[in-house]
Amino acid sequence: MTIEISSENKSKELAVVTISGRMNAATTPEIKERMKTILDSGHMKIVMNLSGTTFIDSSGLSVIVTGLKQTREAGGFLRLAGLQPEVQSIFKLTMLDRVFEMYPDVESALKS
Amino acid sequence: MGNKSKKATNDSDQDVVEKKFKRKVIIFRLLSIINIGLGLNYISWRYTHSLNMNALWFAIPLVVAETYSVIDMLLFTFMMWKPTRRTSLKPFDCSVDIYITTYNEPLHIVKMTAEAARRIHWKEKRIFILDDGNRKEISDLAKQTGCGYITRGAEWVGKQRYAKAGNINNALMQTNGDFILVLDADQIPSPQIIERCIGYFSDDQVAFVQSPQYFYNTPPGDPFGSDAPLFYGPILQGKDGWNSTFFCGSNGFLRREALLQLGLTDYVKNTEKQLRQGLNRLEKDIRKTTNLGNNDKAALAQFHKKINEARASLDAGQSFEKVAEMVHIAFREIQNTVNLNDIDSIIKDLSALDTLGDQKAGEIKEKIASQKMEISREIGKETGAQGASGEALQDFSLTRASEAQPILPMATFSITEDMATSMRLHAMGWKSVFHPEVLAYGLAPEDLGTALRQRLRWAQGTIQVLAFENPFLKKGLTFPQRLEYFTTIYSYFNGFFNLIFLLAPIVYLLTGIPPVSSWSTSFLWHLIPYLVVNKIVFRYLAQGIPVYRNDQYNLALFPVWIQAIISVYFKQKLTFHVTAKERQNIIFVKEVWPQIAIVILTLISFAFGIHTYLTGTMIPLPGLLVNIFWGCYNILMLSGIITAAFYQPPSDWHASPPEFSV
């Protein structure tokens, strides 16, 4: 398995996107495509569940930052939930942990 | 001969070359030590024993220019102290994206490059034509040749495009190869280019590999000084020894991961900068706001407190998202409080009218009072929609709203994005490689006007790096790396000093006032050995490489270098001119008027100087001879660029594209 993406619409505007597997240069085109579909359907508030993401590289991070720009410009948000320590360390390396508020799980991201 | 014995012969050949190279380095160092000794001896003697104290206005500029040259020699020696001599490493399996960047180059030029790129030996390669000109014929060419076609999307409309840097950044977000080979539209690659260079990336700290840029259309004698074998040879090998070779925009490979990491950290730094600017701006606005009622004053004080809290949270390492949220909440609160205060004041006025018997005012007052909160919210929405809050809070959007892309891996602050990006990668701790083998040939400018515009852009871009990201202040660079980047920038300051060297003999021969205390044998004994050894060192280093044209242009381009510095420091708008790939058939006298003026003035000063010598005592014979010799040297050096202005290629000469063996 390289990547598995699923999304659950919580409301007209809010969706939870779960990404499992490896987020790297090979899998990001698929993630990008899926994000585009979700945004085009009017969901500009997105909680990204990364609890099943085992690896992320700079290409994966770029997709997340692009997603942040797109959701924010549409008046929404992009929240990250359930990051595994390995993935979190890559966020630290690129200092992206300074940008995002990391939520331990989807529930807390939805509540906030 | 069996394979084994062939390998043994190759190995022993390699050993001989390696030994020769090491010997060359040792001899260079010995010569350089003598050169440094003579140079320092000369310049200290100039300051202590030979300044003409009666004409400091002349003596000081000249000695400053000489000091510049001695420092230049010291920096050059340091650069060349431990050069590399790389040989290809074993290739490994990986995917390579080949970017062919184009804007307005003719179709046949792009086609030659695309077809050559298809012939490159590599299994996992994908070729993309990055067409910033958005031209149908190029899109058709991509289809015909089986290349991908990338052009800017809707997100770039109304945003800064950043020329070639923007073109590459745009493509980076749409492709996913492990490595990227960047080729200018005219650079025809050898089929071996990937096999020869990719092996260096087996060291996972290597961010980029640069190979030389050579030209197949340089006319006989290289009238425009386009060839740069010294730069794409000994100089980059020298820089490579200090891990500070730089990416030169084409014929180089980049590691995608390194570029994206750079883009991401740059995004974070910029976002933080913007947040801090936003907080400062809000604070400034608060200080400027006066003439408020007591209630509003209290609300503003509360808002100020919240802004300070947001800043403290940012300092304490709180996430930008949280800080931005704190500001948004504080802004909504103050908006609401001010609105409520306004509504209260309206209610008060209506109450006064009610007391005076205005029944209607009383009714409205009741209605407003009962819906105070809703009305305040509506006003808030309305002002938000009109952009008041949007403008105040634009720095807290975390989206780099003014940019088409949040992540801009290729540096966009300089018009020579390649050097700026290299410096940032080095500052992040990445390594670089210069592979000295020529693996692509392209087109050099075919007329002086185009050549000069290209040089001006390089100079402006390099000076921009000093102006906006001074290598001495950039965190993360090693000291030799700082020095290497500075050396490149420093060399572009020579315009002012070369002008002094060109004017000095003219001033002396016209006025009879010497910049030195005397033209004695002592002067010649200090100067000549230094000049001779200096030339020997340079020639020794350039063994087999023609450097005469390089020497000529180095002196003759003084107006271009001066213009570059003035344009950057006086904030003239700089644009990235795509170098024309076809000859403009005109004569470029206008471009070389300063050089022509210097030659004419020098000749006049010769006549005047000889006349003065023959008719009086103001100019002694040694002074006359030294300065005429000096003036002749200047004329010889300037003659290259002046003849280039009138240059027409021989009618039977035409450029032939390279033919690589497959």
Short mmCIF file of N, CA and C in Angstrom, two decimals, chain B residues 484-588:
data_model
loop_
_atom_site.label_atom_id
_atom_site.label_comp_id
_atom_site.label_asym_id
_atom_site.label_seq_id
_atom_site.Cartn_x
_atom_site.Cartn_y
_atom_site.Cartn_z
N GLU B 484 33.64 32.98 -0.35
CA GLU B 484 33.47 32.66 -1.77
C GLU B 484 32.34 33.45 -2.41
N TYR B 485 31.21 33.52 -1.73
CA TYR B 485 30.10 34.31 -2.30
C TYR B 485 30.51 35.78 -2.36
N PHE B 486 31.22 36.23 -1.32
CA PHE B 486 31.65 37.62 -1.32
C PHE B 486 32.62 37.88 -2.48
N THR B 487 33.51 36.92 -2.75
CA THR B 487 34.49 37.09 -3.83
C THR B 487 33.78 37.36 -5.16
N THR B 488 32.73 36.59 -5.41
CA THR B 488 31.98 36.78 -6.66
C THR B 488 31.35 38.18 -6.70
N ILE B 489 30.75 38.56 -5.58
CA ILE B 489 30.09 39.87 -5.53
C ILE B 489 31.14 40.98 -5.65
N TYR B 490 32.25 40.79 -4.91
CA TYR B 490 33.33 41.79 -4.88
C TYR B 490 33.85 42.09 -6.28
N SER B 491 33.92 41.04 -7.11
CA SER B 491 34.50 41.24 -8.44
C SER B 491 33.66 42.21 -9.28
N TYR B 492 32.36 42.31 -8.96
CA TYR B 492 31.51 43.23 -9.73
C TYR B 492 31.68 44.70 -9.32
N PHE B 493 32.45 44.93 -8.24
CA PHE B 493 32.69 46.31 -7.82
C PHE B 493 33.88 46.92 -8.55
N ASN B 494 34.52 46.13 -9.43
CA ASN B 494 35.76 46.62 -10.02
C ASN B 494 35.54 47.75 -11.03
N GLY B 495 34.29 48.01 -11.41
CA GLY B 495 34.02 49.07 -12.39
C GLY B 495 34.58 50.41 -11.97
N PHE B 496 34.32 50.77 -10.69
CA PHE B 496 34.79 52.08 -10.20
C PHE B 496 36.33 52.14 -10.22
N PHE B 497 36.95 51.04 -9.79
CA PHE B 497 38.41 51.05 -9.67
C PHE B 497 39.09 50.98 -11.05
N ASN B 498 38.46 50.22 -11.95
CA ASN B 498 39.02 50.17 -13.30
C ASN B 498 38.93 51.53 -13.97
N LEU B 499 37.88 52.27 -13.66
CA LEU B 499 37.76 53.62 -14.22
C LEU B 499 38.95 54.48 -13.74
N ILE B 500 39.31 54.31 -12.48
CA ILE B 500 40.46 55.07 -11.95
C ILE B 500 41.74 54.67 -12.71
N PHE B 501 41.92 53.36 -12.91
CA PHE B 501 43.12 52.89 -13.63
C PHE B 501 43.15 53.42 -15.08
N LEU B 502 41.97 53.58 -15.66
CA LEU B 502 41.91 54.07 -17.04
C LEU B 502 42.18 55.58 -17.11
N LEU B 503 41.71 56.28 -16.06
CA LEU B 503 41.85 57.74 -16.08
C LEU B 503 43.22 58.22 -15.59
N ALA B 504 43.86 57.41 -14.75
CA ALA B 504 45.10 57.87 -14.10
C ALA B 504 46.17 58.36 -15.10
N PRO B 505 46.52 57.58 -16.14
CA PRO B 505 47.56 58.10 -17.05
C PRO B 505 47.10 59.36 -17.78
N ILE B 506 45.81 59.46 -18.07
CA ILE B 506 45.29 60.65 -18.77
C ILE B 506 45.49 61.88 -17.89
N VAL B 507 45.09 61.73 -16.61
CA VAL B 507 45.20 62.87 -15.68
C VAL B 507 46.66 63.30 -15.57
N TYR B 508 47.56 62.32 -15.44
CA TYR B 508 48.97 62.67 -15.28
C TYR B 508 49.51 63.39 -16.52
N LEU B 509 49.24 62.81 -17.68
CA LEU B 509 49.83 63.39 -18.90
C LEU B 509 49.24 64.76 -19.22
N LEU B 510 47.97 64.98 -18.80
CA LEU B 510 47.37 66.29 -19.08
C LEU B 510 47.78 67.35 -18.05
N THR B 511 48.00 66.93 -16.80
CA THR B 511 48.26 67.94 -15.75
C THR B 511 49.71 67.97 -15.31
N GLY B 512 50.41 66.86 -15.53
CA GLY B 512 51.79 66.78 -15.04
C GLY B 512 51.84 66.49 -13.55
N ILE B 513 50.66 66.28 -12.93
CA ILE B 513 50.64 65.99 -11.48
C ILE B 513 50.68 64.47 -11.30
N PRO B 514 51.72 63.97 -10.63
CA PRO B 514 51.82 62.51 -10.46
C PRO B 514 51.05 62.03 -9.22
N PRO B 515 50.46 60.83 -9.28
CA PRO B 515 49.79 60.29 -8.09
C PRO B 515 50.80 59.67 -7.13
N VAL B 516 52.03 59.47 -7.62
CA VAL B 516 53.07 58.89 -6.75
C VAL B 516 54.12 59.97 -6.48
N SER B 517 54.90 59.75 -5.42
CA SER B 517 55.86 60.79 -5.04
C SER B 517 56.94 60.95 -6.11
N SER B 518 57.33 59.84 -6.75
CA SER B 518 58.23 59.98 -7.91
C SER B 518 58.16 58.71 -8.76
N TRP B 519 58.50 58.87 -10.05
CA TRP B 519 58.53 57.71 -10.95
C TRP B 519 59.94 57.10 -10.90
N SER B 520 60.38 56.82 -9.66
CA SER B 520 61.77 56.40 -9.48
C SER B 520 61.95 54.93 -9.81
N THR B 521 63.22 54.48 -9.81
CA THR B 521 63.47 53.05 -10.03
C THR B 521 62.89 52.25 -8.87
N SER B 522 62.86 52.87 -7.68
CA SER B 522 62.29 52.19 -6.52
C SER B 522 60.82 51.83 -6.80
N PHE B 523 60.12 52.78 -7.43
CA PHE B 523 58.71 52.53 -7.78
C PHE B 523 58.62 51.32 -8.71
N LEU B 524 59.46 51.34 -9.76
CA LEU B 524 59.40 50.24 -10.73
C LEU B 524 59.82 48.92 -10.10
N TRP B 525 60.80 48.97 -9.18
CA TRP B 525 61.25 47.75 -8.52
C TRP B 525 60.17 47.13 -7.62
N HIS B 526 59.30 47.96 -7.10
CA HIS B 526 58.20 47.42 -6.28
C HIS B 526 57.07 46.91 -7.16
N LEU B 527 56.82 47.66 -8.23
CA LEU B 527 55.64 47.35 -9.05
C LEU B 527 55.86 46.17 -10.01
N ILE B 528 56.94 46.24 -10.77
CA ILE B 528 57.09 45.29 -11.89
C ILE B 528 57.14 43.82 -11.44
N PRO B 529 57.93 43.47 -10.41
CA PRO B 529 57.94 42.06 -10.01
C PRO B 529 56.53 41.57 -9.63
N TYR B 530 55.78 42.43 -8.93
CA TYR B 530 54.42 42.04 -8.53
C TYR B 530 53.54 41.81 -9.76
N LEU B 531 53.58 42.76 -10.72
CA LEU B 531 52.75 42.62 -11.92
C LEU B 531 53.12 41.36 -12.70
N VAL B 532 54.44 41.12 -12.83
CA VAL B 532 54.89 39.98 -13.63
C VAL B 532 54.47 38.65 -12.96
N VAL B 533 54.75 38.54 -11.65
CA VAL B 533 54.40 37.28 -10.96
C VAL B 533 52.89 37.08 -10.97
N ASN B 534 52.16 38.17 -10.79
CA ASN B 534 50.70 38.10 -10.80
C ASN B 534 50.20 37.52 -12.13
N LYS B 535 50.76 38.01 -13.22
CA LYS B 535 50.36 37.51 -14.55
C LYS B 535 50.76 36.04 -14.70
N ILE B 536 51.96 35.71 -14.19
CA ILE B 536 52.44 34.33 -14.33
C ILE B 536 51.48 33.37 -13.59
N VAL B 537 51.09 33.76 -12.38
CA VAL B 537 50.19 32.90 -11.59
C VAL B 537 48.90 32.66 -12.37
N PHE B 538 48.35 33.74 -12.89
CA PHE B 538 47.08 33.66 -13.61
C PHE B 538 47.20 32.78 -14.85
N ARG B 539 48.29 33.01 -15.60
CA ARG B 539 48.51 32.21 -16.82
C ARG B 539 48.75 30.74 -16.46
N TYR B 540 49.48 30.53 -15.37
CA TYR B 540 49.78 29.15 -14.98
C TYR B 540 48.48 28.40 -14.67
N LEU B 541 47.62 29.09 -13.97
CA LEU B 541 46.35 28.49 -13.58
C LEU B 541 45.48 28.19 -14.80
N ALA B 542 45.59 29.07 -15.79
CA ALA B 542 44.72 28.95 -16.96
C ALA B 542 45.32 28.06 -18.04
N GLN B 543 46.41 27.35 -17.70
CA GLN B 543 47.13 26.52 -18.68
C GLN B 543 46.24 26.03 -19.83
N GLY B 544 46.54 26.47 -21.00
CA GLY B 544 45.81 25.97 -22.17
C GLY B 544 44.48 26.67 -22.42
N ILE B 545 44.06 27.52 -21.48
CA ILE B 545 42.76 28.20 -21.65
C ILE B 545 43.03 29.63 -22.15
N PRO B 546 42.41 30.05 -23.24
CA PRO B 546 42.65 31.42 -23.70
C PRO B 546 42.02 32.43 -22.74
N VAL B 547 42.83 33.34 -22.20
CA VAL B 547 42.30 34.28 -21.21
C VAL B 547 42.39 35.74 -21.66
N TYR B 548 42.95 35.96 -22.85
CA TYR B 548 43.17 37.34 -23.30
C TYR B 548 41.84 38.10 -23.37
N ARG B 549 40.83 37.46 -24.00
CA ARG B 549 39.54 38.12 -24.15
C ARG B 549 38.93 38.40 -22.78
N ASN B 550 39.10 37.47 -21.88
CA ASN B 550 38.60 37.62 -20.51
C ASN B 550 39.26 38.84 -19.85
N ASP B 551 40.58 38.98 -20.03
CA ASP B 551 41.30 40.15 -19.48
C ASP B 551 40.74 41.44 -20.05
N GLN B 552 40.52 41.43 -21.37
CA GLN B 552 40.03 42.64 -22.04
C GLN B 552 38.66 43.05 -21.48
N TYR B 553 37.74 42.09 -21.45
CA TYR B 553 36.38 42.42 -21.00
C TYR B 553 36.35 42.79 -19.52
N ASN B 554 37.23 42.18 -18.75
CA ASN B 554 37.28 42.48 -17.33
C ASN B 554 37.49 43.98 -17.10
N LEU B 555 38.37 44.57 -17.89
CA LEU B 555 38.64 46.01 -17.76
C LEU B 555 37.58 46.84 -18.50
N ALA B 556 37.22 46.34 -19.69
CA ALA B 556 36.40 47.17 -20.58
C ALA B 556 34.93 47.27 -20.15
N LEU B 557 34.49 46.35 -19.30
CA LEU B 557 33.07 46.39 -18.93
C LEU B 557 32.78 47.32 -17.75
N PHE B 558 33.73 48.21 -17.45
CA PHE B 558 33.53 49.07 -16.27
C PHE B 558 32.20 49.83 -16.27
N PRO B 559 31.70 50.34 -17.44
CA PRO B 559 30.42 51.07 -17.35
C PRO B 559 29.26 50.14 -16.94
N VAL B 560 29.32 48.88 -17.39
CA VAL B 560 28.24 47.94 -17.06
C VAL B 560 28.23 47.66 -15.56
N TRP B 561 29.42 47.42 -15.00
CA TRP B 561 29.48 47.11 -13.57
C TRP B 561 29.03 48.31 -12.74
N ILE B 562 29.42 49.51 -13.17
CA ILE B 562 29.02 50.72 -12.42
C ILE B 562 27.50 50.89 -12.51
N GLN B 563 26.98 50.69 -13.71
CA GLN B 563 25.51 50.81 -13.90
C GLN B 563 24.76 49.81 -13.01
N ALA B 564 25.31 48.60 -12.91
CA ALA B 564 24.65 47.55 -12.12
C ALA B 564 24.55 47.99 -10.67
N ILE B 565 25.62 48.51 -10.13
CA ILE B 565 25.63 48.90 -8.71
C ILE B 565 24.67 50.07 -8.48
N ILE B 566 24.74 51.05 -9.36
CA ILE B 566 23.86 52.21 -9.20
C ILE B 566 22.40 51.79 -9.28
N SER B 567 22.08 50.92 -10.24
CA SER B 567 20.67 50.54 -10.41
C SER B 567 20.14 49.77 -9.21
N VAL B 568 20.98 48.96 -8.58
CA VAL B 568 20.49 48.20 -7.41
C VAL B 568 20.36 49.12 -6.20
N TYR B 569 21.40 49.92 -5.95
CA TYR B 569 21.36 50.74 -4.73
C TYR B 569 20.43 51.94 -4.83
N PHE B 570 20.12 52.37 -6.06
CA PHE B 570 19.17 53.47 -6.20
C PHE B 570 17.80 52.96 -6.60
N LYS B 571 17.61 51.64 -6.36
CA LYS B 571 16.30 51.00 -6.47
C LYS B 571 15.60 51.21 -7.81
N GLN B 572 16.37 51.18 -8.88
CA GLN B 572 15.70 51.22 -10.18
C GLN B 572 15.06 49.86 -10.39
N LYS B 573 13.95 49.83 -11.10
CA LYS B 573 13.25 48.57 -11.31
C LYS B 573 14.11 47.67 -12.22
N LEU B 574 14.39 46.46 -11.76
CA LEU B 574 15.21 45.56 -12.54
C LEU B 574 14.34 44.51 -13.20
N THR B 575 14.60 44.23 -14.44
CA THR B 575 13.82 43.20 -15.09
C THR B 575 14.73 42.12 -15.65
N PHE B 576 14.16 40.93 -15.71
CA PHE B 576 14.89 39.79 -16.24
C PHE B 576 14.70 39.80 -17.76
N HIS B 577 15.77 40.15 -18.48
CA HIS B 577 15.68 40.13 -19.94
C HIS B 577 16.10 38.76 -20.42
N VAL B 578 15.26 38.10 -21.19
CA VAL B 578 15.67 36.83 -21.76
C VAL B 578 16.71 37.14 -22.83
N THR B 579 17.85 36.45 -22.75
CA THR B 579 18.92 36.73 -23.69
C THR B 579 18.49 36.33 -25.10
N ALA B 580 18.58 37.30 -26.03
CA ALA B 580 18.16 37.00 -27.41
C ALA B 580 19.06 35.93 -28.00
N LYS B 581 18.46 34.98 -28.69
CA LYS B 581 19.25 33.88 -29.25
C LYS B 581 19.56 34.11 -30.73
N GLU B 582 19.15 35.25 -31.24
CA GLU B 582 19.45 35.53 -32.63
C GLU B 582 20.08 36.90 -32.76
N ARG B 583 20.96 37.02 -33.74
CA ARG B 583 21.75 38.23 -33.89
C ARG B 583 20.91 39.44 -34.31
N GLN B 584 21.14 40.59 -33.60
CA GLN B 584 20.52 41.85 -34.00
C GLN B 584 21.54 42.51 -34.93
N ASN B 585 21.15 42.77 -36.18
CA ASN B 585 22.14 43.25 -37.14
C ASN B 585 22.31 44.76 -37.12
N ILE B 586 22.84 45.25 -36.02
CA ILE B 586 23.11 46.69 -35.98
C ILE B 586 24.49 46.93 -35.37
N ILE B 587 24.91 48.19 -35.48
CA ILE B 587 26.21 48.54 -34.90
C ILE B 587 25.95 49.18 -33.54
N PHE B 588 26.77 48.83 -32.55
CA PHE B 588 26.46 49.22 -31.18
C PHE B 588 27.38 50.30 -30.63
#
